[in-house]
Backbone as numpy.savetxt, mean C-alpha at the origin, in Angstrom:
# Nx Ny Nz CAx CAy CAz Cx Cy Cz
16.51 -14.30 -1.46 15.70 -12.98 -1.33 16.60 -11.79 -1.22
16.18 -10.68 -2.09 17.01 -9.59 -2.13 16.76 -8.52 -0.66
17.94 -8.13 -0.46 17.95 -7.24 0.75 17.15 -5.84 0.50
16.62 -5.50 1.50 15.79 -3.85 1.34 16.65 -2.90 0.24
17.87 -2.73 0.59 18.61 -1.96 -0.19 18.69 -2.33 -1.46
18.52 -3.42 -2.01 18.95 -3.76 -3.58 17.38 -3.55 -4.03
16.34 -3.88 -3.22 15.19 -3.45 -3.74 14.76 -1.87 -3.92
15.24 -0.89 -2.73 15.21 0.50 -3.15 16.30 0.90 -4.33
17.33 0.27 -4.33 18.09 0.71 -5.52 17.51 0.48 -6.93
16.81 -0.76 -6.84 16.31 -1.34 -8.34 15.02 -0.06 -8.16
14.16 0.06 -7.48 12.93 0.83 -7.47 13.31 2.36 -7.97
14.58 2.75 -7.56 15.10 4.04 -7.81 15.50 4.22 -9.20
15.65 3.21 -10.12 16.25 3.66 -11.35 14.75 4.28 -12.12
13.72 3.61 -11.92 12.51 4.54 -12.54 12.01 5.58 -11.93
12.63 6.01 -10.59 12.04 7.04 -10.14 13.20 8.00 -9.88
13.75 8.80 -11.08 14.59 9.93 -10.61 14.25 11.31 -10.81
13.06 11.26 -11.72 12.33 12.51 -12.01 11.71 13.18 -10.82
12.14 14.46 -10.75 11.26 15.10 -9.38 10.02 15.26 -9.52
9.47 15.51 -10.39 7.81 15.54 -10.65 7.50 13.97 -10.30
7.88 12.85 -10.94 7.53 11.63 -10.79 7.89 11.26 -9.26
8.78 11.72 -8.74 8.81 11.47 -7.10 7.78 11.95 -6.28
7.31 13.43 -6.73 6.68 14.10 -5.90 5.48 13.44 -6.24
4.87 13.09 -7.29 3.78 12.22 -7.62 3.50 10.96 -7.08
4.60 10.30 -6.59 4.82 9.09 -5.90 4.85 9.38 -4.24
4.87 10.33 -3.99 5.11 10.49 -2.50 3.70 10.88 -2.12
2.77 11.22 -3.15 1.39 11.68 -2.78 0.40 10.59 -3.10
0.73 9.77 -4.42 -0.10 8.72 -4.71 0.15 6.93 -4.31
1.49 6.85 -3.92 1.81 5.81 -3.45 1.19 5.63 -2.07
1.11 6.31 -1.38 0.28 6.28 0.07 -1.03 6.14 0.11
-1.61 6.82 -1.01 -2.85 6.99 -1.48 -3.51 5.59 -2.09
-2.80 5.15 -2.61 -3.07 3.73 -3.19 -2.97 2.55 -2.18
-1.98 2.59 -1.19 -1.91 1.76 0.01 -3.02 1.78 0.84
-3.46 3.25 1.21 -4.47 3.56 1.82 -6.17 3.23 1.25
-6.08 3.29 0.11 -7.26 2.89 -0.67 -7.33 1.45 -0.70
-6.46 0.65 -0.90 -6.56 -0.74 -0.94 -6.74 -1.24 0.45
-6.24 -0.76 1.41 -6.70 -0.95 2.83 -8.28 -0.79 2.86
-8.82 0.28 2.39 -10.10 0.77 2.52 -10.97 -0.34 1.74
-10.59 -0.77 0.76 -10.99 -1.75 -0.26 -11.39 -2.77 0.68
-10.17 -3.41 1.20 -10.19 -4.72 1.96 -11.04 -4.67 3.13
-11.14 -3.50 3.61 -11.83 -3.22 4.95 -13.10 -3.34 4.72
-13.95 -2.76 3.58 -15.49 -2.96 3.16 -15.78 -4.41 3.15
-15.07 -5.33 2.88 -15.41 -6.63 2.76 -15.94 -7.20 4.10
-16.92 -7.37 4.47 -17.22 -7.78 5.70 -16.86 -8.98 6.24
-16.75 -9.30 7.63 -16.62 -10.44 8.13 -17.45 -11.68 7.91
-18.62 -11.11 7.71 -19.74 -12.13 7.56 -19.45 -12.93 6.22
-18.75 -12.34 5.12 -18.24 -13.16 4.16 -17.58 -14.09 4.21
-16.50 -13.79 5.33 -15.36 -14.82 5.75 -16.18 -16.20 6.39
-17.31 -15.70 7.12 -18.03 -16.67 7.66 -18.92 -17.62 7.22
-19.42 -16.99 5.91 -20.53 -17.55 5.08 -19.67 -18.41 4.17
-18.60 -17.90 3.67 -17.91 -18.73 2.70 -17.02 -19.77 3.08
-16.07 -19.35 4.11 -15.09 -20.16 4.59 -15.60 -20.99 5.91
-16.31 -20.75 6.52 -17.12 -20.97 7.76 -16.27 -20.38 8.98
-15.02 -19.35 8.45 -14.22 -18.56 9.51 -14.89 -17.52 10.21
-14.67 -17.29 11.51 -15.23 -16.09 11.97 -14.57 -15.96 13.33
-13.93 -14.64 13.70 -12.99 -14.37 14.78 -13.39 -12.80 15.02
-14.13 -12.76 16.37 -14.27 -11.61 16.39 -13.26 -10.42 16.65
-11.93 -11.08 16.66 -10.66 -10.27 16.84 -10.40 -9.64 15.32
-10.61 -10.32 14.17 -10.29 -9.94 13.15 -11.66 -9.34 12.25
-11.83 -8.11 12.26 -12.92 -7.79 11.76 -13.22 -7.71 10.07
-12.08 -7.84 9.59 -12.30 -7.68 8.03 -11.22 -8.34 7.43
-10.85 -8.47 6.03 -9.92 -8.76 5.23 -8.58 -7.86 5.45
-8.70 -6.90 5.43 -7.92 -5.88 5.83 -6.54 -6.33 6.62
-7.22 -6.70 8.09 -6.36 -7.31 8.92 -5.81 -8.60 8.47
-6.47 -9.51 7.82 -5.83 -10.76 7.30 -4.74 -10.72 6.19
-5.26 -9.78 5.24 -4.10 -9.79 4.38 -2.85 -8.81 4.79
-3.21 -8.02 5.81 -2.00 -7.41 6.46 -0.78 -8.35 7.23
-1.31 -9.35 7.66 -0.50 -10.39 8.40 0.31 -10.92 6.90
-0.15 -11.05 6.18 0.85 -11.66 4.81 1.90 -10.58 4.32
1.32 -9.38 4.28 2.27 -8.19 3.99 3.43 -8.21 4.85
2.94 -8.07 6.15 3.79 -7.84 7.33 4.84 -9.20 7.25
4.64 -10.26 6.93 5.83 -11.22 6.78 6.70 -10.92 5.48
6.26 -10.09 4.57 7.25 -9.73 3.56 8.27 -8.56 4.25
7.54 -7.62 4.84 8.18 -6.73 5.11 9.07 -7.09 6.53
8.68 -7.97 7.33 9.64 -8.68 8.11 10.88 -9.22 7.94
10.67 -9.76 6.98 11.96 -10.50 5.94 13.04 -9.34 5.54
12.35 -8.34 5.19 13.31 -7.09 4.81 14.05 -6.50 5.84
13.58 -6.86 7.17 14.05 -6.12 8.32 13.01 -5.42 9.25
13.38 -5.72 10.49 12.51 -5.43 11.68 12.15 -4.15 11.81
12.91 -3.16 11.37 12.54 -1.63 11.26 11.67 -1.38 10.08
12.07 -1.91 8.89 10.95 -1.63 7.84 9.67 -2.23 7.85
9.51 -3.61 8.84 8.24 -4.04 9.25 7.43 -3.06 10.09
8.06 -2.37 11.41 7.78 -1.54 12.32 7.08 -0.36 11.46
7.87 0.37 10.61 7.29 1.47 9.76 6.04 1.25 9.25
6.13 -0.31 8.47 4.88 -0.42 7.49 3.62 -0.99 8.49
4.05 -1.32 9.85 3.02 -1.70 10.69 2.26 -0.28 11.01
3.06 0.60 11.52 2.58 1.78 11.99 1.78 2.49 10.78
2.28 2.52 9.70 1.73 2.97 8.56 0.40 2.32 8.36
0.29 0.94 8.18 -1.06 0.47 8.14 -1.94 0.65 9.27
-1.49 0.75 10.45 -2.25 1.08 11.41 -3.16 2.40 11.12
-2.29 3.39 10.71 -2.66 4.60 10.53 -3.60 4.67 9.55
-3.50 3.82 8.28 -4.30 3.49 7.34 -5.85 3.01 7.88
-5.51 2.15 8.63 -6.82 1.42 9.33 -7.35 2.42 10.08
-6.98 3.27 10.76 -7.68 4.27 11.63 -8.53 5.16 10.62
-7.61 5.67 9.82 -8.09 6.41 8.65 -9.53 6.04 7.68
-9.21 4.78 7.45 -10.21 4.50 6.75 -11.81 4.04 7.61
-11.52 3.60 9.03 -12.62 3.57 9.76 -13.29 5.07 9.96
-12.47 5.90 9.98 -12.99 7.28 10.39 -13.63 7.62 8.81
-13.12 7.68 7.76 -13.54 7.77 6.59 -14.87 6.73 6.31
-15.08 5.95 6.71 -16.07 5.04 6.56 -17.44 5.76 7.09
-17.20 6.71 8.06 -18.45 7.66 8.62 -19.00 8.21 7.69
-18.31 8.72 6.64 -18.74 9.62 5.68 -19.70 9.03 4.39
-19.58 7.79 4.24 -20.55 7.30 3.17 -19.84 5.94 3.20
-20.15 5.55 1.83 -19.59 4.50 1.46 -18.26 4.11 1.33
-17.49 3.41 2.09 -15.84 3.33 1.97 -15.69 2.70 0.77
-16.45 1.71 0.37 -15.78 0.81 -0.93 -15.62 1.98 -1.95
-16.83 3.02 -2.25 -16.77 3.84 -3.51 -15.83 4.89 -3.03
-15.51 5.30 -1.90 -14.63 6.44 -1.61 -13.18 5.66 -1.82
-13.01 4.58 -1.33 -11.60 3.84 -1.59 -11.20 3.73 -3.34
-12.45 3.29 -3.60 -12.35 3.03 -5.17 -11.77 4.26 -6.22
-12.50 5.32 -5.76 -12.34 6.62 -6.30 -10.70 6.97 -6.09
-10.25 6.87 -4.90 -9.10 7.22 -4.51 -7.97 6.43 -5.04
-8.35 5.17 -5.34 -7.44 4.01 -5.93 -7.18 4.68 -7.49
-8.39 4.78 -8.30 -8.36 5.18 -9.68 -7.61 6.14 -9.68
-7.93 7.68 -8.80 -7.13 8.73 -8.94 -5.63 8.81 -8.97
-5.33 7.91 -7.59 -4.03 7.71 -7.55 -3.32 6.85 -8.63
-3.81 5.98 -9.38 -3.02 5.29 -10.14 -3.04 6.03 -11.43
-4.01 6.84 -11.58 -3.87 7.81 -12.94 -2.64 8.77 -12.66
-2.30 9.21 -11.38 -1.18 10.04 -11.17 0.14 9.23 -11.40
0.31 7.82 -10.84 1.29 7.12 -10.84 1.56 6.92 -12.48
0.51 6.67 -13.42 1.06 6.33 -14.83 1.79 7.87 -15.22
0.84 8.81 -15.10 1.11 10.15 -15.04 2.71 10.65 -15.33
3.03 10.28 -13.75 4.46 10.43 -13.56 5.53 9.48 -13.98
5.08 8.38 -14.31 5.74 7.66 -15.22 6.09 7.98 -16.61
4.87 8.50 -17.37 5.04 8.96 -18.65 6.06 10.48 -18.45
5.98 11.21 -17.48 7.11 12.27 -17.17 8.25 11.76 -17.36
8.57 10.44 -16.32 10.05 10.18 -16.12 10.43 9.30 -17.47
9.30 8.83 -18.17 9.73 8.05 -19.62 10.26 6.69 -19.19
10.13 5.84 -18.12 10.20 4.76 -17.75 9.00 3.99 -17.19
8.95 2.75 -17.53 7.58 1.77 -16.86 7.76 1.62 -15.55
6.85 1.43 -14.78 6.69 1.27 -13.44 7.47 -0.04 -12.99
8.07 0.00 -11.87 8.62 -1.18 -11.47 7.85 -2.46 -11.29
6.84 -2.43 -10.84 5.70 -3.56 -10.85 5.78 -4.19 -12.05
5.86 -3.81 -13.22 5.46 -4.47 -14.70 6.92 -5.56 -14.58
7.97 -5.28 -13.82 8.96 -6.43 -14.00 8.85 -7.13 -12.64
8.48 -6.69 -11.47 8.09 -7.76 -10.44 7.02 -6.88 -9.87
5.65 -7.78 -9.37 4.77 -7.47 -8.47 5.34 -7.11 -7.07
6.11 -7.56 -6.72 6.64 -7.32 -5.43 6.85 -5.64 -5.13
7.18 -5.28 -6.16 7.53 -3.73 -6.13 6.09 -2.80 -5.53
5.21 -3.54 -5.90 3.96 -2.94 -5.22 3.91 -2.89 -3.75
4.72 -3.70 -3.07 5.02 -3.87 -1.63 6.20 -2.96 -1.44
6.98 -2.89 -2.24 8.45 -1.92 -1.99 7.94 -0.34 -2.18
7.29 -0.15 -2.88 6.81 1.41 -3.14 6.49 2.19 -1.99
5.48 1.70 -1.11 5.09 2.16 0.08 6.47 2.61 1.24
7.45 1.46 1.44 8.21 1.37 2.11 9.26 2.48 1.46
9.48 2.65 0.06 10.66 3.52 -0.59 10.01 4.79 -0.09
8.79 5.28 -0.14 8.21 6.52 -0.15 8.47 7.04 1.64
8.13 6.14 2.43 8.40 6.23 3.78 9.90 6.63 4.14
10.82 5.66 3.53 12.15 5.96 3.68 12.58 7.12 3.16
12.19 7.72 1.91 12.48 8.96 1.36 12.00 10.26 2.24
10.82 10.12 2.55 10.09 10.96 3.48 10.70 11.36 4.84
11.16 10.42 5.20 11.93 10.15 6.60 13.04 10.23 6.64
13.95 10.46 5.46 15.04 10.71 5.22 16.29 9.52 6.05
15.68 8.50 5.85 16.53 7.36 6.37 17.57 6.80 5.66
């Protein structure tokens, strides 16, 4: 498995243009947030009726998927795991708050679409394809790369 720095170095190759980087600083967290919101929108009753699974401690798919995502981050390093754990908790809290304003699934879908339009525009400006075209794991590297860049680690 690649080290976190190897992932960051490879990701940075297609993220050199300042406009593209700025777009990524906004859109990558927005996409992550919206995916959490979409997963948050799948009710626990689906788990119970489809798989016979019910756990009152696990309210939705966001928590279940997060466990698998955290394994990926933990393999990259404990501090990367902690950063993404904190960011994911903020996303869950934010989505819980946002759900009070209407249909969370529709709001999350709108954020998702708008943020991806921004991403593809950024890559058009950059003149390079998004990294995830090469390897889907870059979809998980993107949020960590943004956190690293914004925190100047």
